[in-house]
CSV table of C-alpha atoms and ligand atoms in Angstrom, one decimal:
chain,number,residue,atom,x,y,z
A,1,UNK,CA,11.1,-12.3,-14.8
A,2,UNK,CA,11.5,-15.6,-13.1
A,3,UNK,CA,8.6,-17.3,-11.2
A,4,UNK,CA,7.4,-20.7,-10.1
A,5,UNK,CA,4.5,-22.1,-12.1
A,6,UNK,CA,2.5,-25.1,-11.0
A,7,UNK,CA,1.1,-27.1,-13.9
A,8,UNK,CA,-1.9,-29.3,-13.0
A,9,UNK,CA,-3.3,-31.9,-15.5
A,10,UNK,CA,-4.3,-35.5,-15.2
A,11,UNK,CA,-2.7,-36.3,-18.6
A,12,UNK,CA,1.1,-36.5,-18.3
A,13,UNK,CA,1.5,-35.5,-22.0
A,14,UNK,CA,-0.4,-32.2,-21.4
A,15,UNK,CA,1.7,-31.5,-18.3
A,16,UNK,CA,4.9,-32.1,-20.4
A,17,UNK,CA,3.7,-29.8,-23.2
A,18,UNK,CA,3.1,-26.8,-21.0
A,19,UNK,CA,6.3,-27.5,-19.0
A,20,UNK,CA,8.5,-27.4,-22.0
A,21,UNK,CA,7.1,-24.1,-23.2
A,22,UNK,CA,7.4,-22.5,-19.8
A,23,UNK,CA,10.9,-23.8,-19.3
A,24,UNK,CA,11.8,-22.3,-22.6
A,25,UNK,CA,10.8,-18.9,-21.1
A,26,UNK,CA,13.0,-19.6,-18.0
A,27,UNK,CA,10.1,-20.2,-15.6
A,28,UNK,CA,10.6,-22.7,-12.9
A,29,UNK,CA,8.0,-25.4,-13.3
A,30,UNK,CA,6.3,-27.7,-10.7
A,31,UNK,CA,3.8,-30.3,-11.7
A,32,UNK,CA,0.8,-32.2,-10.2
A,33,UNK,CA,-1.3,-34.9,-11.7
A,34,UNK,CA,-4.4,-34.4,-9.6
A,35,UNK,CA,-6.2,-31.9,-7.4
A,36,UNK,CA,-5.1,-33.0,-3.9
A,37,UNK,CA,-1.5,-33.0,-5.0
A,38,UNK,CA,-1.9,-29.5,-6.4
A,39,UNK,CA,-3.4,-28.2,-3.2
A,40,UNK,CA,-0.6,-29.7,-1.2
A,41,UNK,CA,2.1,-28.2,-3.4
A,42,UNK,CA,0.5,-24.7,-3.1
A,43,UNK,CA,0.3,-25.1,0.7
A,44,UNK,CA,3.9,-26.2,1.0
A,45,UNK,CA,5.9,-24.5,-1.7
A,46,UNK,CA,6.2,-21.0,-3.2
A,47,UNK,CA,3.9,-21.2,-6.1
A,48,UNK,CA,3.5,-17.9,-8.1
A,49,UNK,CA,0.8,-19.0,-10.7
A,50,UNK,CA,-1.2,-22.2,-11.1
A,51,UNK,CA,-2.2,-23.4,-14.5
A,52,UNK,CA,-5.1,-25.7,-13.7
A,53,UNK,CA,-6.8,-28.2,-15.9
A,54,UNK,CA,-10.6,-28.3,-15.5
A,55,UNK,CA,-11.4,-31.8,-16.4
A,56,UNK,CA,-9.8,-34.2,-14.0
A,57,UNK,CA,-11.1,-37.4,-12.4
A,58,UNK,CA,-11.8,-37.2,-8.7
A,59,UNK,CA,-11.5,-33.6,-7.7
A,60,UNK,CA,-12.1,-31.4,-10.8
A,61,UNK,CA,-10.4,-28.0,-11.5
A,62,UNK,CA,-13.4,-26.0,-10.2
A,63,UNK,CA,-13.2,-27.7,-6.8
A,64,UNK,CA,-9.4,-27.3,-6.6
A,65,UNK,CA,-9.7,-23.6,-7.4
A,66,UNK,CA,-12.5,-23.1,-4.9
A,67,UNK,CA,-10.4,-24.8,-2.2
A,68,UNK,CA,-7.3,-22.7,-3.0
A,69,UNK,CA,-9.2,-19.5,-3.0
A,70,UNK,CA,-11.0,-20.2,0.3
A,71,UNK,CA,-7.8,-20.9,2.2
A,72,UNK,CA,-6.1,-17.6,3.3
A,73,UNK,CA,-2.7,-19.3,3.0
A,74,UNK,CA,-3.2,-19.9,-0.8
A,75,UNK,CA,-6.0,-17.5,-1.8
A,76,UNK,CA,-3.6,-14.9,-3.2
A,77,UNK,CA,-2.0,-17.3,-5.7
A,78,UNK,CA,-3.4,-16.5,-9.2
A,79,UNK,CA,-5.2,-19.4,-10.9
A,80,UNK,CA,-5.5,-19.8,-14.6
A,81,UNK,CA,-8.1,-22.4,-15.6
A,82,UNK,CA,-7.5,-24.4,-18.7
A,83,UNK,CA,-10.7,-25.5,-20.4
A,84,UNK,CA,-11.2,-27.8,-23.3
A,85,UNK,CA,-14.1,-25.9,-24.8
A,86,UNK,CA,-14.4,-22.1,-24.9
A,87,UNK,CA,-17.7,-22.2,-23.2
A,88,UNK,CA,-19.1,-19.2,-21.4
A,89,UNK,CA,-20.8,-21.4,-18.8
A,90,UNK,CA,-17.4,-23.0,-17.9
A,91,UNK,CA,-15.8,-19.6,-17.6
A,92,UNK,CA,-18.5,-18.4,-15.3
A,93,UNK,CA,-18.2,-21.5,-13.1
A,94,UNK,CA,-14.5,-20.9,-12.9
A,95,UNK,CA,-14.8,-17.2,-12.1
A,96,UNK,CA,-17.3,-18.1,-9.4
A,97,UNK,CA,-14.8,-20.5,-8.0
A,98,UNK,CA,-12.4,-17.6,-7.9
A,99,UNK,CA,-10.2,-18.2,-11.0
A,100,UNK,CA,-8.2,-15.3,-12.2
A,101,UNK,CA,-8.1,-16.2,-15.8
A,102,UNK,CA,-8.7,-18.8,-18.5
A,103,UNK,CA,-7.0,-20.4,-21.4
A,104,UNK,CA,-8.6,-22.7,-23.9
A,105,UNK,CA,-7.0,-25.8,-25.2
A,106,UNK,CA,-5.0,-26.0,-27.4
A,107,UNK,CA,-3.3,-23.2,-25.6
A,108,UNK,CA,-2.1,-20.4,-27.8
A,109,UNK,CA,1.6,-19.6,-27.0
A,110,UNK,CA,1.3,-15.8,-27.0
A,111,UNK,CA,-1.7,-15.9,-24.8
A,112,UNK,CA,-0.1,-18.3,-22.4
A,113,UNK,CA,3.0,-16.2,-22.0
A,114,UNK,CA,1.1,-12.8,-21.8
A,115,UNK,CA,-1.3,-14.2,-19.2
A,116,UNK,CA,1.3,-15.9,-17.1
A,117,UNK,CA,3.6,-12.8,-17.1
A,118,UNK,CA,0.9,-10.4,-16.2
A,119,UNK,CA,-0.3,-12.6,-13.3
A,120,UNK,CA,3.3,-13.1,-12.1
A,121,UNK,CA,3.7,-9.3,-12.1
A,122,UNK,CA,0.5,-8.9,-10.0
A,123,UNK,CA,1.6,-11.7,-7.7
A,124,UNK,CA,4.9,-10.1,-7.0
A,125,UNK,CA,3.3,-6.9,-6.0
A,126,UNK,CA,0.9,-8.7,-3.7
A,127,UNK,CA,3.8,-10.7,-2.2
A,128,UNK,CA,5.8,-7.6,-1.4
A,129,UNK,CA,2.8,-6.1,0.3
A,130,UNK,CA,2.1,-9.3,2.2
A,131,UNK,CA,5.7,-9.5,3.3
A,132,UNK,CA,5.9,-5.9,4.5
A,133,UNK,CA,2.6,-6.2,6.2
A,134,UNK,CA,3.3,-9.4,8.1
A,135,UNK,CA,6.9,-8.6,9.1
A,136,UNK,CA,6.1,-5.2,10.5
A,137,UNK,CA,3.1,-6.1,12.6
A,138,UNK,CA,2.2,-9.0,14.8
A,139,UNK,CA,-1.3,-9.4,13.4
A,140,UNK,CA,-1.3,-12.2,10.9
A,141,UNK,CA,-2.0,-11.7,7.2
A,142,UNK,CA,-4.9,-14.1,7.6
A,143,UNK,CA,-6.7,-11.7,9.9
A,144,UNK,CA,-6.2,-8.9,7.5
A,145,UNK,CA,-7.7,-11.1,4.8
A,146,UNK,CA,-10.7,-12.1,6.8
A,147,UNK,CA,-11.4,-8.4,7.5
A,148,UNK,CA,-11.2,-7.8,3.8
A,149,UNK,CA,-13.9,-10.3,3.1
A,150,UNK,CA,-16.3,-8.3,5.3
A,151,UNK,CA,-16.2,-5.4,2.8
A,152,UNK,CA,-17.0,-7.6,-0.2
A,153,UNK,CA,-20.7,-6.8,-0.2
A,154,UNK,CA,-20.4,-3.1,-0.9
A,155,UNK,CA,-21.1,-2.3,-4.6
A,156,UNK,CA,-18.0,-1.3,-6.4
A,157,UNK,CA,-17.8,2.2,-8.0
A,158,UNK,CA,-17.0,1.6,-11.6
A,159,UNK,CA,-16.3,3.9,-14.6
A,160,UNK,CA,-17.3,3.0,-18.1
A,161,UNK,CA,-15.5,4.8,-20.9
A,162,UNK,CA,-17.4,4.3,-24.1
A,163,UNK,CA,-19.0,6.5,-26.8
A,164,UNK,CA,-21.5,4.1,-28.4
A,165,UNK,CA,-25.0,4.7,-26.9
A,166,UNK,CA,-26.3,1.2,-27.5
A,167,UNK,CA,-23.2,-0.4,-25.9
A,168,UNK,CA,-23.4,2.0,-22.9
A,169,UNK,CA,-27.1,1.1,-22.4
A,170,UNK,CA,-26.3,-2.7,-22.5
A,171,UNK,CA,-23.5,-2.4,-20.0
A,172,UNK,CA,-25.7,-0.2,-17.7
A,173,UNK,CA,-28.4,-2.8,-17.8
A,174,UNK,CA,-26.0,-5.7,-17.1
A,175,UNK,CA,-24.4,-4.0,-14.1
A,176,UNK,CA,-27.5,-2.6,-12.6
A,177,UNK,CA,-27.6,-4.1,-9.1
A,178,UNK,CA,-24.0,-5.2,-9.0
A,179,UNK,CA,-22.0,-1.9,-9.6
A,180,UNK,CA,-22.4,1.8,-9.1
A,181,UNK,CA,-21.6,2.8,-12.6
A,182,UNK,CA,-20.5,6.2,-14.1
A,183,UNK,CA,-20.1,6.8,-17.8
A,184,UNK,CA,-17.7,9.0,-19.7
A,185,UNK,CA,-18.3,9.2,-23.4
A,186,UNK,CA,-15.2,11.3,-24.0
A,187,UNK,CA,-11.9,9.4,-23.4
A,188,UNK,CA,-10.1,12.6,-22.2
A,189,UNK,CA,-12.8,13.5,-19.8
A,190,UNK,CA,-12.8,9.8,-18.7
A,191,UNK,CA,-9.1,10.1,-17.9
A,192,UNK,CA,-9.6,13.1,-15.6
A,193,UNK,CA,-12.7,11.5,-14.0
A,194,UNK,CA,-10.7,8.3,-13.3
A,195,UNK,CA,-8.0,10.4,-11.7
A,196,UNK,CA,-10.3,12.4,-9.6
A,197,UNK,CA,-12.7,9.8,-8.3
A,198,UNK,CA,-12.1,6.7,-6.2
A,199,UNK,CA,-13.1,4.1,-8.7
A,200,UNK,CA,-12.5,0.4,-8.1
A,201,UNK,CA,-12.4,-0.6,-11.8
A,202,UNK,CA,-12.6,1.1,-15.1
A,203,UNK,CA,-14.1,-0.5,-18.2
A,204,UNK,CA,-12.7,0.9,-21.5
A,205,UNK,CA,-14.3,0.2,-24.8
A,206,UNK,CA,-12.0,-0.2,-27.8
A,207,UNK,CA,-14.7,1.0,-30.2
A,208,UNK,CA,-13.9,4.8,-30.5
A,209,UNK,CA,-14.2,6.4,-33.9
A,210,UNK,CA,-11.0,8.5,-33.6
A,211,UNK,CA,-9.3,7.5,-30.4
A,212,UNK,CA,-7.0,4.6,-29.5
A,213,UNK,CA,-8.3,3.1,-26.3
A,214,UNK,CA,-4.9,1.8,-25.5
A,215,UNK,CA,-3.6,5.4,-25.1
A,216,UNK,CA,-6.0,5.9,-22.3
A,217,UNK,CA,-4.8,2.6,-20.7
A,218,UNK,CA,-1.3,3.7,-20.9
A,219,UNK,CA,-2.1,7.2,-19.5
A,220,UNK,CA,-3.9,5.6,-16.5
A,221,UNK,CA,-1.0,3.3,-15.9
A,222,UNK,CA,1.5,6.1,-15.8
A,223,UNK,CA,-0.4,8.3,-13.4
A,224,UNK,CA,0.3,7.7,-9.7
A,225,UNK,CA,-3.3,7.9,-8.6
A,226,UNK,CA,-4.6,5.4,-11.1
A,227,UNK,CA,-1.5,3.0,-11.3
A,228,UNK,CA,-3.3,0.3,-9.3
A,229,UNK,CA,-6.8,0.9,-10.7
A,230,UNK,CA,-8.0,-2.3,-12.4
A,231,UNK,CA,-8.6,-1.8,-16.2
A,232,UNK,CA,-10.8,-4.1,-18.2
A,233,UNK,CA,-10.9,-3.7,-21.9
A,234,UNK,CA,-14.1,-4.3,-23.9
A,235,UNK,CA,-12.9,-5.5,-27.3
A,236,UNK,CA,-14.5,-6.6,-30.5
A,237,UNK,CA,-13.9,-10.0,-32.0
A,238,UNK,CA,-10.7,-10.1,-34.1
A,239,UNK,CA,-8.9,-7.6,-31.9
A,240,UNK,CA,-6.5,-10.2,-30.3
A,241,UNK,CA,-3.4,-8.1,-31.3
A,242,UNK,CA,-4.8,-5.1,-29.5
A,243,UNK,CA,-5.7,-7.1,-26.4
A,244,UNK,CA,-2.2,-8.5,-26.2
A,245,UNK,CA,-0.7,-5.0,-26.5
A,246,UNK,CA,-3.2,-3.9,-23.8
A,247,UNK,CA,-2.0,-6.7,-21.5
A,248,UNK,CA,1.6,-5.6,-22.1
A,249,UNK,CA,0.6,-2.1,-21.1
A,250,UNK,CA,-0.8,-3.4,-17.9
A,251,UNK,CA,-4.6,-3.8,-18.4
A,252,UNK,CA,-5.9,-6.4,-16.0
A,253,UNK,CA,-8.5,-8.2,-18.0
A,254,UNK,CA,-10.6,-8.1,-21.1
A,255,UNK,CA,-13.9,-9.2,-22.5
A,256,UNK,CA,-14.8,-9.8,-26.1
A,257,UNK,CA,-18.1,-8.8,-27.6
A,258,UNK,CA,-20.9,-10.0,-27.5
A,259,UNK,CA,-20.4,-9.5,-23.8
A,260,UNK,CA,-22.0,-12.1,-21.5
A,261,UNK,CA,-23.6,-10.6,-18.4
A,262,UNK,CA,-22.5,-13.4,-16.0
A,263,UNK,CA,-18.9,-13.2,-17.3
A,264,UNK,CA,-18.8,-9.5,-17.0
A,265,UNK,CA,-20.1,-9.4,-13.4
A,266,UNK,CA,-17.9,-12.3,-12.4
A,267,UNK,CA,-14.7,-10.8,-13.9
A,268,UNK,CA,-15.5,-7.5,-12.4
A,269,UNK,CA,-16.0,-9.1,-9.0
A,270,UNK,CA,-12.5,-10.8,-9.3
A,271,UNK,CA,-10.9,-7.4,-10.1
A,272,UNK,CA,-12.6,-5.6,-7.3
A,273,UNK,CA,-11.8,-8.3,-4.8
A,274,UNK,CA,-8.1,-8.3,-5.7
A,275,UNK,CA,-8.0,-4.5,-5.6
A,276,UNK,CA,-9.6,-4.4,-2.2
A,277,UNK,CA,-7.2,-7.0,-0.9
A,278,UNK,CA,-4.1,-5.1,-2.1
A,279,UNK,CA,-5.5,-1.8,-0.9
A,280,UNK,CA,-6.0,-3.3,2.5
A,281,UNK,CA,-2.5,-4.6,2.6
A,282,UNK,CA,-1.1,-1.3,1.4
A,283,UNK,CA,-3.0,0.6,4.0
A,284,UNK,CA,-1.9,-1.8,6.7
A,285,UNK,CA,1.8,-1.3,5.7
A,286,UNK,CA,1.5,2.5,5.8
A,287,UNK,CA,-0.3,2.4,9.1
A,288,UNK,CA,2.3,0.0,10.6
A,289,UNK,CA,5.2,2.2,9.4
A,290,UNK,CA,3.5,5.3,10.9
A,291,UNK,CA,2.8,3.5,14.2
A,292,UNK,CA,6.4,2.3,14.4
A,293,UNK,CA,7.8,5.9,14.2
A,294,UNK,CA,5.1,7.8,16.0
A,295,UNK,CA,4.7,8.5,19.7
A,296,UNK,CA,1.1,7.4,20.4
A,297,UNK,CA,0.5,10.0,23.2
A,298,UNK,CA,1.7,13.1,21.5
A,299,UNK,CA,1.6,12.3,17.8
A,300,UNK,CA,5.2,13.5,17.5
A,301,UNK,CA,7.9,11.2,16.2
A,302,UNK,CA,9.4,8.7,18.6
A,303,UNK,CA,12.9,7.9,19.7
A,304,UNK,CA,13.2,5.2,17.1
A,305,UNK,CA,12.6,7.7,14.4
A,306,UNK,CA,15.1,10.1,15.8
A,307,UNK,CA,17.7,7.4,16.1
A,308,UNK,CA,17.4,6.5,12.4
A,309,UNK,CA,17.2,10.1,11.1
A,310,UNK,CA,19.6,12.2,13.3
A,311,UNK,CA,22.6,10.4,11.8
A,312,UNK,CA,21.4,11.3,8.3
A,313,UNK,CA,20.8,14.9,9.1
A,314,UNK,CA,24.1,15.2,10.9
A,315,UNK,CA,26.1,13.6,8.0
A,316,UNK,CA,24.3,15.9,5.5
A,317,UNK,CA,25.1,19.0,7.5
A,318,UNK,CA,28.8,18.0,7.9
A,319,UNK,CA,29.1,17.2,4.2
A,320,UNK,CA,27.5,20.5,3.1
A,321,UNK,CA,29.3,22.5,5.8
A,322,UNK,CA,25.9,23.7,7.0
A,323,UNK,CA,25.1,24.3,10.7
A,324,UNK,CA,22.8,21.9,12.7
A,325,UNK,CA,21.6,22.3,16.2
A,326,UNK,CA,19.7,20.1,18.7
A,327,UNK,CA,17.8,20.9,21.8
A,328,UNK,CA,16.8,18.6,24.6
A,329,UNK,CA,13.8,19.8,26.7
A,330,UNK,CA,12.8,18.4,30.0
A,331,UNK,CA,9.6,19.3,31.9
A,332,UNK,CA,10.5,20.7,35.4
A,333,UNK,CA,9.3,18.6,38.3
A,334,UNK,CA,7.2,16.4,36.2
A,335,UNK,CA,7.1,13.6,38.8
A,336,UNK,CA,5.3,15.9,41.2
A,337,UNK,CA,2.7,16.7,38.5
A,338,UNK,CA,2.1,13.0,38.1
A,339,UNK,CA,1.9,12.6,41.9
A,340,UNK,CA,-0.5,15.4,42.4
A,341,UNK,CA,-2.8,14.9,39.4
A,342,UNK,CA,-2.3,11.3,38.5
A,343,UNK,CA,-1.0,9.8,35.2
A,344,UNK,CA,-4.0,11.2,33.2
A,345,UNK,CA,-3.1,14.7,34.4
A,346,UNK,CA,0.5,14.0,33.5
A,347,UNK,CA,-0.6,12.8,30.0
A,348,UNK,CA,-2.6,16.0,29.5
A,349,UNK,CA,0.5,18.1,30.3
A,350,UNK,CA,2.6,16.0,27.8
A,351,UNK,CA,0.1,16.4,25.0
A,352,UNK,CA,-0.3,20.2,25.6
A,353,UNK,CA,3.5,20.5,25.8
A,354,UNK,CA,3.9,18.7,22.5
A,355,UNK,CA,1.2,20.9,20.9
A,356,UNK,CA,3.1,24.1,22.0
A,357,UNK,CA,6.4,22.6,20.9
A,358,UNK,CA,5.1,21.8,17.5
A,359,UNK,CA,3.7,25.3,17.1
A,360,UNK,CA,7.1,26.8,17.7
A,361,UNK,CA,9.3,24.7,15.4
A,362,UNK,CA,9.5,24.8,11.6
A,363,UNK,CA,8.4,22.1,9.2
A,364,UNK,CA,12.0,21.1,8.5
A,365,UNK,CA,12.7,20.7,12.2
A,366,UNK,CA,12.4,17.2,13.6
A,367,UNK,CA,10.5,17.2,16.9
A,368,UNK,CA,10.4,13.9,18.9
A,369,UNK,CA,9.4,12.6,22.2
A,370,UNK,CA,12.7,11.2,23.4
A,371,UNK,CA,11.1,9.3,26.3
A,372,UNK,CA,9.2,10.2,29.5
A,373,UNK,CA,9.0,14.0,29.8
A,374,UNK,CA,12.1,14.5,27.5
A,375,UNK,CA,11.7,15.9,24.0
A,376,UNK,CA,14.3,16.5,21.4
A,377,UNK,CA,14.2,19.0,18.5
A,378,UNK,CA,16.7,18.7,15.6
A,379,UNK,CA,17.1,21.9,13.7
A,380,UNK,CA,18.8,21.7,10.3
A,381,UNK,CA,20.5,24.8,8.8
A,382,UNK,CA,20.4,26.4,12.3
A,383,UNK,CA,23.4,27.8,14.1
A,384,UNK,CA,23.8,28.0,17.9
A,385,UNK,CA,22.6,31.6,18.5
A,386,UNK,CA,19.4,31.0,16.4
A,387,UNK,CA,18.8,27.7,18.1
A,388,UNK,CA,19.1,29.4,21.5
A,389,UNK,CA,16.5,31.9,20.5
A,390,UNK,CA,14.1,29.2,19.3
A,391,UNK,CA,14.7,27.4,22.7
A,392,UNK,CA,14.0,30.6,24.6
A,393,UNK,CA,10.8,31.1,22.6
A,394,UNK,CA,9.6,27.6,23.6
A,395,UNK,CA,10.6,28.1,27.2
A,396,UNK,CA,8.5,31.4,27.3
A,397,UNK,CA,5.6,29.8,25.5
A,398,UNK,CA,5.4,27.0,28.2
A,399,UNK,CA,5.7,29.4,31.2
A,400,UNK,CA,3.4,32.2,30.0
A,401,UNK,CA,0.1,30.3,30.1
A,402,UNK,CA,-1.0,27.6,32.6
A,403,UNK,CA,-1.8,24.1,31.3
A,404,UNK,CA,-5.4,22.7,31.5
A,405,UNK,CA,-5.8,19.4,33.3
A,406,UNK,CA,-8.8,17.1,32.9
A,407,UNK,CA,-12.1,18.6,31.7
A,408,UNK,CA,-13.0,20.3,35.0
A,409,UNK,CA,-11.2,23.6,34.2
A,410,UNK,CA,-8.3,22.8,36.5
A,411,UNK,CA,-5.0,24.4,35.5
A,412,UNK,CA,-1.4,24.2,36.6
A,413,UNK,CA,1.8,26.1,36.0
A,414,UNK,CA,4.4,24.2,34.0
A,415,UNK,CA,8.0,25.1,33.2
A,416,UNK,CA,10.7,23.6,31.0
A,417,UNK,CA,14.4,23.4,31.0
A,418,UNK,CA,16.3,23.3,27.7
A,419,UNK,CA,19.8,22.3,26.7
A,420,UNK,CA,21.1,23.4,23.2
A,421,UNK,CA,24.1,22.2,21.3
A,422,UNK,CA,25.4,22.7,17.7
A,423,UNK,CA,27.6,20.8,15.3
A,424,UNK,CA,31.2,21.8,15.7
A,425,UNK,CA,33.6,22.4,12.8
A,426,UNK,CA,36.2,19.7,12.6
A,427,UNK,CA,35.8,16.3,14.3
A,428,UNK,CA,32.3,15.9,15.8
A,429,UNK,CA,29.9,13.0,16.2
A,430,UNK,CA,26.2,12.6,16.8
A,431,UNK,CA,26.9,11.1,20.2
A,432,UNK,CA,29.1,14.0,21.2
A,433,UNK,CA,26.5,16.5,20.0
A,434,UNK,CA,23.8,14.8,22.1
A,435,UNK,CA,26.1,14.6,25.0
A,436,UNK,CA,26.8,18.4,24.9
A,437,UNK,CA,23.0,19.1,24.8
A,438,UNK,CA,22.5,16.8,27.7
A,439,UNK,CA,25.2,18.6,29.7
A,440,UNK,CA,23.6,21.9,28.9
A,441,UNK,CA,20.2,20.6,30.0
A,442,UNK,CA,21.8,19.4,33.3
A,443,UNK,CA,23.2,22.9,33.8
A,444,UNK,CA,19.8,24.5,33.2
A,445,UNK,CA,18.3,22.2,35.8
A,446,UNK,CA,21.0,22.7,38.4
A,447,UNK,CA,20.9,26.5,37.7
A,448,UNK,CA,17.4,26.8,38.9
A,449,UNK,CA,15.1,25.3,36.1
A,450,UNK,CA,12.8,27.2,33.7
A,451,UNK,CA,15.8,28.3,31.6
A,452,UNK,CA,17.9,27.7,28.5
A,453,UNK,CA,21.5,26.8,28.4
A,454,UNK,CA,23.5,26.6,25.2
A,455,UNK,CA,26.8,25.0,24.7
A,456,UNK,CA,28.7,27.4,22.5
A,457,UNK,CA,30.0,25.8,19.3
B,1,MG,MG1,-8.0,-33.3,-17.9
């Protein structure tokens, strides 16, 4: 795993110390000796993780962190604050500034590497989502982010998995007001509950009498539904080894008992904020992909989708020596429908046509709006005679009942012409297949419309 780490410290010897250790693990290292330089480097370069000293003259680490986190261009870069003293008040201040994690000087090697690696992993996930979201849609990532901030006020739904009554009561009291908390006292039940409910974070206690909490962490990480669910481990003092194993398994954060209320709520807020941000990006990517391949008017696939999939279906059919047919349908005299009933009336007809078309093709068939009033259906595993029957069924379905237009009860008669072609044995191409269907459609039109013509294979 290679990544670019920015080390920020006002004392050159400290910078050098961290730099040497990171270089030994093959990380790329950038350095800055003060806050403004650090911010500039983050704005300009590709920084994956920032290791940020708290005590610096001029602008201190808290301020640097706050500025990085409030600028949409840098807010997704994980920041690890490096504090001189392991003081809860410093941690809370840092978390409130938006820090993702902490290390205490002198920095323990194992902790440094585990933390950096885990944040780099998270960052690369976020980067991929950001890239996909911003390249496939015109709306900027910044706008997505600002929308995300609007949802920050809702209380997160959180699951606590713990069997000790006193500990449960303490956590319940601490989170009253800041989270909507469910409790599972049995780890197995907790696993199913986490998989079935849309939690935004799960807190797992390590203190089970005969259950290893890390097993639950690993189960949650291996299940699709909970892969991205933030996990925070509630550990006891002296459990460093277990925490490190947990981090390797993919837990997101941990707290050591006695748990401080401010630290718990601040860390929980960080996890929830990150999850909401990534969820938003993921949803935007999915929506963008759907929009790019769907015809907005009819909900069928669009021509772009057909172009990218027909070739694949064709090659597969040829390779497996299976039949494949296509039909091109064209609504008869559609221009006169538009002229007589306006474009809204025309749209009503197209929507209803698409609905009837969809009803008469199978799930494996690919139905698309090719453009205007032309639709194409690709039918895998279907030979010419069967494709012709399907086409005839669709033609009859369109002609047998009039189409409703507008909401005033007006109806009109609509008919469709269909051309069908099938893949030929021997040399054939997608272009030739489509060309034959197009010729068949032309014959159907010139032969009087409201009919099916098939080009025999
Ligand atoms: Mg310093």
